[in-house]
XYZ file of C-alpha atoms in Angstrom:
423
model
C 100.960 18.782 -85.717
C 98.934 21.366 -87.595
C 98.657 25.044 -86.846
C 95.217 26.542 -87.502
C 93.999 30.114 -87.068
C 90.589 31.432 -86.010
C 89.420 33.884 -88.652
C 88.927 37.415 -87.276
C 89.767 36.345 -83.719
C 93.568 36.436 -83.965
C 94.028 33.120 -82.177
C 96.132 30.142 -83.255
C 95.303 26.553 -82.360
C 97.800 23.690 -82.593
C 96.154 20.362 -83.413
C 97.806 17.019 -82.731
C 96.601 13.410 -82.816
C 98.790 11.118 -80.731
C 99.690 7.588 -81.790
C 97.146 6.276 -79.262
C 94.382 8.337 -80.918
C 94.096 11.189 -78.394
C 93.051 14.461 -80.030
C 94.872 17.519 -78.655
C 94.093 21.197 -79.171
C 96.421 23.835 -77.720
C 95.460 27.506 -78.023
C 98.085 29.944 -76.641
C 96.485 33.098 -75.241
C 98.103 36.150 -73.693
C 96.526 35.689 -70.280
C 97.805 35.026 -66.764
C 96.185 31.616 -66.442
C 95.774 28.258 -68.145
C 92.614 26.209 -68.542
C 93.043 22.512 -69.379
C 90.288 19.938 -69.859
C 90.238 16.308 -70.880
C 86.919 14.893 -72.016
C 85.766 11.374 -72.760
C 82.894 10.940 -75.194
C 80.981 8.945 -72.612
C 78.004 10.287 -70.723
C 74.941 9.073 -68.870
C 72.993 8.362 -72.085
C 75.155 5.322 -72.926
C 73.561 2.393 -71.144
C 73.994 -0.485 -73.610
C 77.261 -1.200 -75.413
C 79.780 -3.883 -76.284
C 82.698 -3.653 -73.798
C 86.254 -3.663 -75.080
C 87.476 -7.251 -75.379
C 83.988 -8.800 -75.148
C 81.638 -10.131 -77.823
C 78.219 -9.384 -76.352
C 76.354 -6.179 -75.522
C 75.798 -5.425 -71.849
C 73.310 -3.116 -70.127
C 74.764 -1.093 -67.261
C 72.926 0.574 -64.345
C 71.620 4.087 -64.832
C 74.060 6.589 -63.365
C 77.204 4.558 -64.068
C 79.012 7.299 -66.022
C 78.519 9.785 -63.179
C 79.566 7.142 -60.630
C 82.715 6.427 -62.645
C 83.559 10.134 -62.688
C 83.531 10.144 -58.877
C 85.653 6.998 -58.630
C 88.387 8.308 -60.940
C 89.570 10.390 -57.980
C 90.257 7.202 -55.968
C 93.887 6.053 -56.319
C 95.609 2.850 -55.238
C 98.216 4.595 -53.101
C 95.528 6.690 -51.410
C 96.860 10.002 -52.747
C 94.458 12.932 -52.800
C 94.515 14.254 -56.370
C 92.321 17.244 -55.540
C 94.664 18.232 -52.730
C 97.627 18.076 -55.135
C 95.843 20.530 -57.449
C 95.139 22.845 -54.538
C 98.745 22.726 -53.363
C 99.749 23.895 -56.841
C 97.345 26.824 -56.702
C 94.915 25.228 -59.156
C 91.148 25.045 -59.121
C 89.906 21.705 -60.436
C 86.670 19.809 -60.865
C 84.801 17.328 -63.051
C 81.292 16.853 -64.420
C 79.170 14.315 -66.241
C 76.447 15.179 -68.736
C 74.260 13.016 -70.923
C 76.959 13.200 -73.640
C 80.384 13.426 -71.954
C 82.482 13.291 -68.802
C 85.089 16.036 -68.364
C 87.934 16.694 -65.927
C 89.589 20.100 -65.811
C 91.704 22.618 -63.947
C 92.591 26.300 -64.164
C 95.734 27.794 -62.640
C 98.014 30.821 -62.896
C 101.253 28.794 -62.615
C 102.826 25.312 -62.216
C 101.146 24.321 -65.456
C 103.076 21.126 -66.205
C 102.680 19.820 -62.650
C 98.940 20.371 -62.855
C 98.729 18.887 -66.345
C 100.533 15.765 -65.145
C 98.048 15.463 -62.267
C 95.164 15.787 -64.738
C 96.556 13.036 -66.960
C 97.256 10.785 -63.963
C 93.671 11.376 -62.876
C 92.191 9.789 -66.014
C 94.786 7.067 -66.637
C 94.911 5.304 -63.253
C 91.594 3.579 -62.435
C 91.270 1.914 -59.063
C 87.940 0.303 -58.156
C 87.364 -2.079 -55.269
C 84.288 -3.510 -53.549
C 85.074 -1.314 -50.567
C 85.450 2.025 -52.341
C 82.453 1.336 -54.610
C 80.270 0.590 -51.576
C 81.439 3.800 -49.903
C 80.644 5.857 -53.003
C 77.190 4.305 -53.292
C 76.311 5.815 -49.930
C 77.578 9.259 -50.950
C 75.796 9.342 -54.316
C 72.643 7.862 -52.794
C 72.338 10.985 -50.631
C 73.011 13.206 -53.648
C 70.225 11.507 -55.627
C 67.734 11.718 -52.767
C 68.464 15.427 -52.332
C 67.759 15.981 -56.024
C 64.413 14.196 -55.978
C 63.426 15.926 -52.733
C 63.962 19.309 -54.371
C 60.653 20.266 -56.090
C 62.330 22.115 -58.979
C 64.827 19.357 -59.768
C 62.117 16.758 -59.437
C 59.961 18.682 -61.931
C 62.860 18.792 -64.383
C 63.578 15.045 -64.048
C 59.910 14.223 -64.573
C 59.616 16.461 -67.629
C 62.697 14.968 -69.249
C 61.464 11.436 -68.524
C 58.071 12.172 -70.080
C 59.617 13.790 -73.165
C 61.560 10.781 -74.436
C 60.263 7.239 -74.805
C 63.402 5.211 -75.525
C 66.442 7.472 -75.607
C 68.306 7.267 -72.263
C 68.371 11.075 -72.057
C 65.147 10.620 -70.127
C 67.027 9.376 -67.069
C 68.846 11.571 -64.510
C 72.605 11.792 -64.991
C 73.201 10.488 -61.456
C 70.743 7.607 -61.915
C 68.422 6.337 -59.191
C 69.037 5.072 -55.677
C 68.068 1.537 -56.725
C 70.165 1.567 -59.924
C 73.499 2.623 -58.420
C 73.267 -0.264 -55.939
C 73.933 -2.603 -58.881
C 77.212 -0.917 -59.854
C 80.267 -3.130 -59.291
C 84.029 -2.717 -59.846
C 83.717 -5.065 -62.837
C 81.126 -2.807 -64.485
C 83.288 0.273 -63.851
C 86.323 -1.407 -65.425
C 84.241 -2.420 -68.458
C 83.191 1.211 -68.909
C 86.655 2.604 -68.255
C 88.448 0.208 -70.623
C 85.931 0.971 -73.368
C 85.348 4.712 -73.108
C 88.474 6.073 -71.402
C 90.812 4.942 -74.151
C 92.679 8.031 -75.486
C 91.155 7.514 -78.942
C 87.757 8.313 -77.400
C 89.026 11.431 -75.612
C 89.962 15.026 -76.404
C 92.420 17.262 -74.533
C 91.983 21.038 -74.876
C 94.397 23.569 -73.386
C 94.011 27.342 -73.589
C 95.952 30.194 -72.036
C 99.535 31.065 -71.159
C 101.297 28.001 -72.629
C 103.927 27.094 -75.187
C 102.150 24.812 -77.656
C 105.193 22.822 -78.811
C 106.437 22.145 -75.287
C 102.930 21.168 -74.188
C 102.424 18.686 -77.018
C 105.863 17.200 -76.357
C 105.055 16.826 -72.649
C 101.768 15.009 -73.330
C 103.396 12.708 -75.885
C 106.121 11.759 -73.406
C 103.541 11.104 -70.689
C 101.514 8.701 -72.844
C 104.640 7.050 -74.298
C 105.136 5.442 -70.870
C 101.708 3.792 -71.047
C 100.781 0.763 -73.103
C 97.664 1.648 -75.103
C 96.770 -0.825 -77.805
C 94.703 0.078 -80.844
C 91.047 0.462 -79.945
C 88.341 -1.063 -82.152
C 85.229 0.911 -83.053
C 82.987 1.316 -80.006
C 79.563 -0.264 -80.508
C 76.674 1.454 -78.710
C 72.996 0.547 -78.939
C 70.860 2.808 -81.129
C 67.209 3.591 -80.405
C 64.227 4.230 -82.658
C 62.747 7.231 -80.864
C 59.195 8.337 -81.839
C 58.567 12.005 -82.536
C 55.768 12.224 -79.973
C 56.428 12.719 -76.283
C 56.073 9.776 -73.921
C 53.450 11.449 -71.709
C 51.716 14.788 -72.187
C 51.076 15.822 -68.583
C 51.904 14.846 -65.026
C 50.867 16.365 -61.704
C 53.160 16.071 -58.700
C 52.495 16.952 -55.068
C 55.200 18.504 -52.899
C 55.401 20.572 -49.735
C 55.301 23.952 -51.499
C 53.095 27.032 -51.302
C 52.879 27.882 -55.020
C 52.898 26.116 -58.363
C 56.060 25.023 -60.162
C 55.520 24.594 -63.893
C 57.876 22.780 -66.254
C 57.280 22.471 -69.991
C 59.413 20.288 -72.287
C 59.338 20.484 -76.103
C 60.636 17.736 -78.375
C 61.583 18.901 -81.883
C 62.743 16.599 -84.680
C 65.723 18.024 -86.566
C 66.474 15.580 -89.367
C 63.964 17.090 -91.812
C 65.985 20.319 -92.025
C 68.274 20.597 -95.056
C 70.608 23.119 -93.393
C 73.922 22.596 -91.612
C 73.355 21.594 -87.969
C 75.577 24.394 -86.679
C 73.356 26.969 -88.371
C 70.134 25.233 -87.334
C 71.090 25.294 -83.655
C 72.156 28.927 -83.919
C 68.895 29.904 -85.614
C 66.923 28.155 -82.883
C 68.914 29.975 -80.212
C 68.201 33.290 -81.941
C 64.519 32.469 -82.333
C 64.123 31.611 -78.654
C 65.915 34.829 -77.680
C 63.571 36.839 -79.911
C 60.407 35.134 -78.628
C 61.299 34.616 -74.952
C 64.448 36.617 -74.204
C 64.958 39.914 -72.421
C 63.998 41.995 -75.468
C 60.801 40.059 -76.179
C 57.249 41.269 -75.770
C 56.503 37.959 -74.043
C 59.129 38.643 -71.373
C 57.701 42.105 -70.717
C 54.180 40.713 -70.381
C 55.405 38.100 -67.894
C 57.232 40.768 -65.902
C 53.983 42.729 -65.557
C 51.923 39.636 -64.659
C 51.681 39.498 -60.837
C 50.702 35.820 -61.036
C 54.161 34.904 -62.332
C 56.620 34.815 -59.423
C 59.826 34.030 -61.350
C 60.726 34.803 -64.976
C 59.889 32.055 -67.432
C 63.348 30.629 -68.074
C 64.259 28.515 -71.064
C 67.152 26.291 -72.131
C 67.697 23.945 -75.036
C 69.956 21.066 -75.964
C 70.563 18.907 -79.016
C 70.007 15.236 -78.191
C 70.701 12.948 -81.174
C 68.070 13.661 -83.836
C 66.043 15.878 -81.512
C 66.085 19.294 -79.958
C 64.912 19.485 -76.362
C 63.584 22.846 -75.161
C 62.692 23.319 -71.503
C 60.683 26.135 -69.878
C 60.151 26.583 -66.156
C 58.603 29.097 -63.778
C 56.838 29.535 -60.422
C 53.323 30.962 -60.294
C 50.578 31.667 -57.783
C 47.907 30.045 -59.975
C 48.478 27.699 -62.912
C 46.061 29.556 -65.204
C 47.118 29.633 -68.874
C 50.935 29.642 -68.663
C 51.431 26.520 -70.755
C 49.050 27.807 -73.415
C 50.869 31.134 -73.572
C 54.212 29.408 -74.081
C 52.700 27.157 -76.745
C 51.082 30.028 -78.624
C 54.237 32.128 -78.476
C 56.639 29.470 -79.716
C 54.262 28.494 -82.509
C 53.632 32.080 -83.584
C 56.572 32.077 -85.957
C 56.358 35.738 -86.902
C 59.409 37.833 -86.039
C 61.006 40.893 -87.577
C 64.300 41.329 -89.386
C 65.106 44.137 -86.958
C 64.921 41.742 -84.002
C 66.988 39.185 -85.926
C 69.696 41.741 -86.732
C 69.846 42.895 -83.104
C 70.364 39.346 -81.825
C 72.968 38.685 -84.527
C 74.973 41.740 -83.445
C 74.984 40.410 -79.890
C 76.195 36.987 -81.105
C 79.084 38.505 -83.055
C 80.026 40.641 -80.056
C 79.883 37.621 -77.750
C 82.088 35.620 -80.116
C 84.793 38.264 -79.952
C 84.524 38.456 -76.156
C 84.744 34.654 -75.959
C 88.130 34.785 -77.674
C 89.475 36.800 -74.723
C 88.456 34.307 -72.014
C 90.532 31.136 -71.576
C 87.711 29.095 -70.037
C 85.080 30.008 -72.619
C 87.537 29.493 -75.461
C 88.435 26.073 -74.105
C 84.785 25.077 -73.838
C 84.119 26.305 -77.379
C 86.953 24.264 -78.925
C 85.956 21.155 -76.973
C 82.259 21.540 -77.845
C 82.800 22.192 -81.549
C 85.055 19.178 -81.987
C 82.608 16.883 -80.205
C 79.484 18.260 -81.873
C 80.700 18.792 -85.426
C 83.782 16.579 -85.634
C 86.013 19.605 -86.198
C 86.922 22.940 -84.677
C 85.065 25.639 -86.604
C 87.868 28.121 -87.247
C 85.613 30.278 -89.395
C 82.933 30.457 -86.692
C 82.828 34.265 -86.798
C 82.312 34.181 -90.575
C 79.647 31.487 -90.218
C 77.745 33.624 -87.726
C 78.162 36.691 -89.916
C 76.653 34.758 -92.842
C 73.475 33.991 -90.906
C 70.548 35.663 -92.574
C 66.935 36.426 -91.766
C 65.445 34.606 -94.760
C 67.202 31.314 -93.968
C 66.272 31.644 -90.301
C 62.602 32.027 -91.237
C 62.892 28.952 -93.467
C 64.431 26.843 -90.695
C 61.983 27.922 -88.000
C 58.981 27.341 -90.265
C 60.247 23.811 -90.952
C 60.414 22.924 -87.247
C 57.437 21.342 -85.488
C 56.910 22.919 -82.054
C 53.789 20.957 -81.168
C 55.073 17.913 -79.274
C 55.427 18.877 -75.617
C 54.924 17.579 -72.099
C 53.784 19.528 -69.047
C 54.678 18.993 -65.401
C 52.674 20.661 -62.636
C 54.035 20.636 -59.083
C 51.480 21.760 -56.527
C 50.976 21.723 -52.791
C 49.828 18.547 -51.078
């Protein structure tokens, strides 16, 4: 066990790697609750891999990771894990993204009872033909609802048209025809490969004793027989820098236009640490499109624009994906305005300094919230292979000149446009 300290945040983190390979991070915080999360490095973007104990690659149905998340709550003795959390006064849930699947709870008391339930949840798979068939019906309705929703459908289409080969282009839940091919055998192949403790990380923040917590987790896993896990082999893809399709028009039962705009930005040409690159991009987008931006004010005054032009971004392998969406009365020149604004790489040091102050303030506030702190530790370990204990110092070292250099090196020209209009 190693004790680490966050610089300038006055928080200690106890790191432990169990004999089975599980990475643990425990961060005691003087709060009246605990947030615990266990994450497997397996998300919807893994569709081709070599299962544990087998010699050949297999291709699994789209949506399998999300399906597996649902089925982890099914237990052989029929016990209701969610009800057990609720009886202990805990709030619990799970989610699947393109990168990971996470299970978590937050609670003011009965910590060890809830932690044991969380560990039981991810260590006791139970898949049968009957419960898989039942789940197919439930998720089928979930998928149909998503594609019936004009905004979600626009997002799915934009993501699909952005990437050509990377499985990020597919919805996390998959498609109605793909989940029909999921079987208990496929779920066990995925579970035995990706739910091994060596491919998982457990993060705990809040009102806990670190030494007692680590001891408890070690004793729990000591009862289970986990053999050494070989390196997981996942298919790699040669993704082109261009988008798959530049524009698509969709027809839905709506009264106005829904516009979605996806940008695909190659990151590997940048000779700067990824952590800084992503932070500079976040700052740049806030300056150009955020609440303080001239662009945002112009959109607010434009009566044609019914909802603010929202943006989000995510790092997907060697690429950055940036998504814009809005609702308008007439399509007009919205896409062109976004394009011109993101490619007009002029911004002032004053704006940069203002955003940086907000980032430093947010970092301090994050250290006072058990959920946000938990998410930060989990994210940093997965993204950078380590917890960034000098994160405040890293942010403080960000400078305008390097930001300009990074932004100027990024190519914001490859984008796809989705137009949803009335039938």
